[in-house]
Amino acid sequence: METKAEPRNEKGQTLAEFLAAYDENKYRRPSVTVDMVVFTLNERGELCVMLIRRRNHPFIGRWALPGGWCDVNQSVGENTAKEVFEEAGLTVQPQRIIAVQDRNRHNPPRYAYGVVKIFMLCALVGGQFQEN
């Protein structure tokens, strides 16, 4: 039986060699945030969207969608559920990505670093709303 040679890149590296030599600081990369859109019905049956009042810069005191920075080694969905629970005490099921945005092209002030904003549509599963 013939043994197939492991593929090598243009530098002659196997995948294991490439990964061992990879310098993650070589390229600038954006930070990632998740922002959640959670719809619900109020007691009169009217469609509502959940908003939080910002506690931090930018726009302290203004209304916004719940959201936050993505933690390393967690999926977008895991970060989404974590942020809604932290900010509102609610359990959600992320449904789908509804938008991806370059923060510096849409939100002042411009940051000195790149930020990719991922907007997620979520279904409310449970929990007790807590004002942040």
mmCIF file of C-alpha atoms in Angstrom:
data_model
loop_
_atom_site.group_PDB
_atom_site.id
_atom_site.type_symbol
_atom_site.label_atom_id
_atom_site.label_comp_id
_atom_site.label_asym_id
_atom_site.label_seq_id
_atom_site.Cartn_x
_atom_site.Cartn_y
_atom_site.Cartn_z
ATOM 1 C CA MET A 1 0.000 0.000 0.000
ATOM 2 C CA GLU A 2 1.312 3.397 -1.018
ATOM 3 C CA THR A 3 1.623 6.059 1.681
ATOM 4 C CA LYS A 4 0.423 9.479 0.552
ATOM 5 C CA ALA A 5 2.862 12.312 1.325
ATOM 6 C CA GLU A 6 1.593 15.003 3.651
ATOM 7 C CA PRO A 7 0.860 18.218 1.730
ATOM 8 C CA ARG A 8 3.398 21.028 2.129
ATOM 9 C CA ASN A 9 3.022 24.749 1.511
ATOM 10 C CA GLU A 10 5.261 26.964 -0.604
ATOM 11 C CA LYS A 11 7.807 27.111 2.242
ATOM 12 C CA GLY A 12 7.879 23.318 2.430
ATOM 13 C CA GLN A 13 5.986 23.202 5.757
ATOM 14 C CA THR A 14 3.467 20.582 6.805
ATOM 15 C CA LEU A 15 0.313 21.838 8.504
ATOM 16 C CA ALA A 16 1.789 21.049 11.942
ATOM 17 C CA GLU A 17 4.994 22.950 11.088
ATOM 18 C CA PHE A 18 3.027 25.903 9.714
ATOM 19 C CA LEU A 19 0.879 26.141 12.860
ATOM 20 C CA ALA A 20 3.909 25.847 15.163
ATOM 21 C CA ALA A 21 5.667 28.714 13.338
ATOM 22 C CA TYR A 22 2.607 30.952 12.917
ATOM 23 C CA ASP A 23 2.991 34.414 14.485
ATOM 24 C CA GLU A 24 -0.487 35.584 15.501
ATOM 25 C CA ASN A 25 0.860 39.123 16.057
ATOM 26 C CA LYS A 26 2.089 39.467 12.466
ATOM 27 C CA TYR A 27 -1.232 40.818 11.187
ATOM 28 C CA ARG A 28 -3.459 43.458 12.754
ATOM 29 C CA ARG A 29 -6.933 42.125 13.362
ATOM 30 C CA PRO A 30 -10.199 43.644 14.475
ATOM 31 C CA SER A 31 -11.911 43.080 17.777
ATOM 32 C CA VAL A 32 -15.360 41.504 17.551
ATOM 33 C CA THR A 33 -18.560 42.510 19.321
ATOM 34 C CA VAL A 34 -22.022 40.990 19.336
ATOM 35 C CA ASP A 35 -25.198 43.066 19.482
ATOM 36 C CA MET A 36 -28.505 41.335 20.059
ATOM 37 C CA VAL A 37 -31.983 42.026 18.737
ATOM 38 C CA VAL A 38 -34.512 40.404 21.060
ATOM 39 C CA PHE A 39 -38.193 40.802 20.172
ATOM 40 C CA THR A 40 -40.997 40.027 22.597
ATOM 41 C CA LEU A 41 -44.672 40.793 23.086
ATOM 42 C CA ASN A 42 -45.806 43.022 25.936
ATOM 43 C CA GLU A 43 -48.915 42.431 28.038
ATOM 44 C CA ARG A 44 -51.069 44.134 25.360
ATOM 45 C CA GLY A 45 -49.697 41.857 22.638
ATOM 46 C CA GLU A 46 -47.581 44.609 21.066
ATOM 47 C CA LEU A 47 -44.230 43.752 19.508
ATOM 48 C CA CYS A 48 -41.315 45.188 21.507
ATOM 49 C CA VAL A 49 -37.544 45.160 21.139
ATOM 50 C CA MET A 50 -35.267 44.919 24.174
ATOM 51 C CA LEU A 51 -32.971 47.892 24.792
ATOM 52 C CA ILE A 52 -30.480 48.619 27.549
ATOM 53 C CA ARG A 53 -29.244 51.982 28.855
ATOM 54 C CA ARG A 54 -25.487 52.259 28.251
ATOM 55 C CA ARG A 55 -23.315 52.419 31.391
ATOM 56 C CA ASN A 56 -20.008 52.949 29.585
ATOM 57 C CA HIS A 57 -18.463 55.008 26.794
ATOM 58 C CA PRO A 58 -19.398 55.776 24.161
ATOM 59 C CA PHE A 59 -22.890 57.211 24.647
ATOM 60 C CA ILE A 60 -23.270 56.738 28.420
ATOM 61 C CA GLY A 61 -26.946 56.900 29.396
ATOM 62 C CA ARG A 62 -28.273 56.361 25.865
ATOM 63 C CA TRP A 63 -30.497 53.460 24.787
ATOM 64 C CA ALA A 64 -28.845 50.675 22.793
ATOM 65 C CA LEU A 65 -29.185 47.049 21.833
ATOM 66 C CA PRO A 66 -27.587 44.755 24.432
ATOM 67 C CA GLY A 67 -24.147 43.619 23.415
ATOM 68 C CA GLY A 68 -20.477 43.411 24.214
ATOM 69 C CA TRP A 69 -17.023 42.208 23.291
ATOM 70 C CA CYS A 70 -16.635 38.600 22.187
ATOM 71 C CA ASP A 71 -14.515 36.480 24.469
ATOM 72 C CA VAL A 72 -11.778 34.344 22.956
ATOM 73 C CA ASN A 73 -12.621 30.646 22.561
ATOM 74 C CA GLN A 74 -16.394 31.211 22.651
ATOM 75 C CA SER A 75 -18.621 31.113 19.604
ATOM 76 C CA VAL A 76 -20.658 34.106 18.481
ATOM 77 C CA GLY A 77 -23.760 32.307 19.776
ATOM 78 C CA GLU A 78 -22.210 31.605 23.183
ATOM 79 C CA ASN A 79 -21.116 35.239 23.511
ATOM 80 C CA THR A 80 -24.582 36.389 22.481
ATOM 81 C CA ALA A 81 -26.333 34.367 25.190
ATOM 82 C CA LYS A 82 -23.745 35.406 27.809
ATOM 83 C CA GLU A 83 -24.112 39.133 27.051
ATOM 84 C CA VAL A 84 -27.930 39.158 27.201
ATOM 85 C CA PHE A 85 -27.856 37.277 30.503
ATOM 86 C CA GLU A 86 -25.226 39.643 31.966
ATOM 87 C CA GLU A 87 -27.024 42.793 30.802
ATOM 88 C CA ALA A 88 -30.670 41.855 31.307
ATOM 89 C CA GLY A 89 -30.929 38.584 33.266
ATOM 90 C CA LEU A 90 -32.658 36.881 30.334
ATOM 91 C CA THR A 91 -31.933 33.585 28.615
ATOM 92 C CA VAL A 92 -32.006 33.734 24.821
ATOM 93 C CA GLN A 93 -31.471 31.318 21.954
ATOM 94 C CA PRO A 94 -29.455 32.952 19.161
ATOM 95 C CA GLN A 95 -31.335 32.355 15.893
ATOM 96 C CA ARG A 96 -29.204 33.832 13.124
ATOM 97 C CA ILE A 97 -26.824 36.595 12.127
ATOM 98 C CA ILE A 98 -28.822 39.487 10.694
ATOM 99 C CA ALA A 99 -25.990 41.967 9.980
ATOM 100 C CA VAL A 100 -22.221 42.386 10.099
ATOM 101 C CA GLN A 101 -20.840 45.913 10.321
ATOM 102 C CA ASP A 102 -17.498 47.722 10.338
ATOM 103 C CA ARG A 103 -17.958 49.838 13.463
ATOM 104 C CA ASN A 104 -15.731 52.693 12.255
ATOM 105 C CA ARG A 105 -17.858 53.163 9.130
ATOM 106 C CA HIS A 106 -21.121 53.532 11.065
ATOM 107 C CA ASN A 107 -20.518 54.708 14.649
ATOM 108 C CA PRO A 108 -18.713 57.794 15.931
ATOM 109 C CA PRO A 109 -16.251 58.211 17.448
ATOM 110 C CA ARG A 110 -13.776 56.332 15.270
ATOM 111 C CA TYR A 111 -11.581 53.917 17.182
ATOM 112 C CA ALA A 112 -7.840 53.579 16.552
ATOM 113 C CA TYR A 113 -8.410 49.851 16.026
ATOM 114 C CA GLY A 114 -10.872 47.866 13.952
ATOM 115 C CA VAL A 115 -14.123 46.520 15.386
ATOM 116 C CA VAL A 116 -16.434 44.087 13.630
ATOM 117 C CA LYS A 117 -20.006 44.196 15.001
ATOM 118 C CA ILE A 118 -22.141 41.085 14.541
ATOM 119 C CA PHE A 119 -25.895 41.554 15.026
ATOM 120 C CA MET A 120 -27.819 38.460 16.137
ATOM 121 C CA LEU A 121 -31.562 37.790 16.102
ATOM 122 C CA CYS A 122 -32.502 36.000 19.334
ATOM 123 C CA ALA A 123 -35.530 34.188 20.686
ATOM 124 C CA LEU A 124 -36.398 34.848 24.313
ATOM 125 C CA VAL A 125 -36.310 31.560 26.240
ATOM 126 C CA GLY A 126 -36.755 32.647 29.840
ATOM 127 C CA GLY A 127 -35.384 34.451 32.843
ATOM 128 C CA GLN A 128 -36.514 37.474 34.798
ATOM 129 C CA PHE A 129 -35.709 40.875 33.288
ATOM 130 C CA GLN A 130 -33.295 42.860 35.442
ATOM 131 C CA GLU A 131 -32.547 46.519 34.767
ATOM 132 C CA ASN A 132 -28.857 47.038 34.210
#
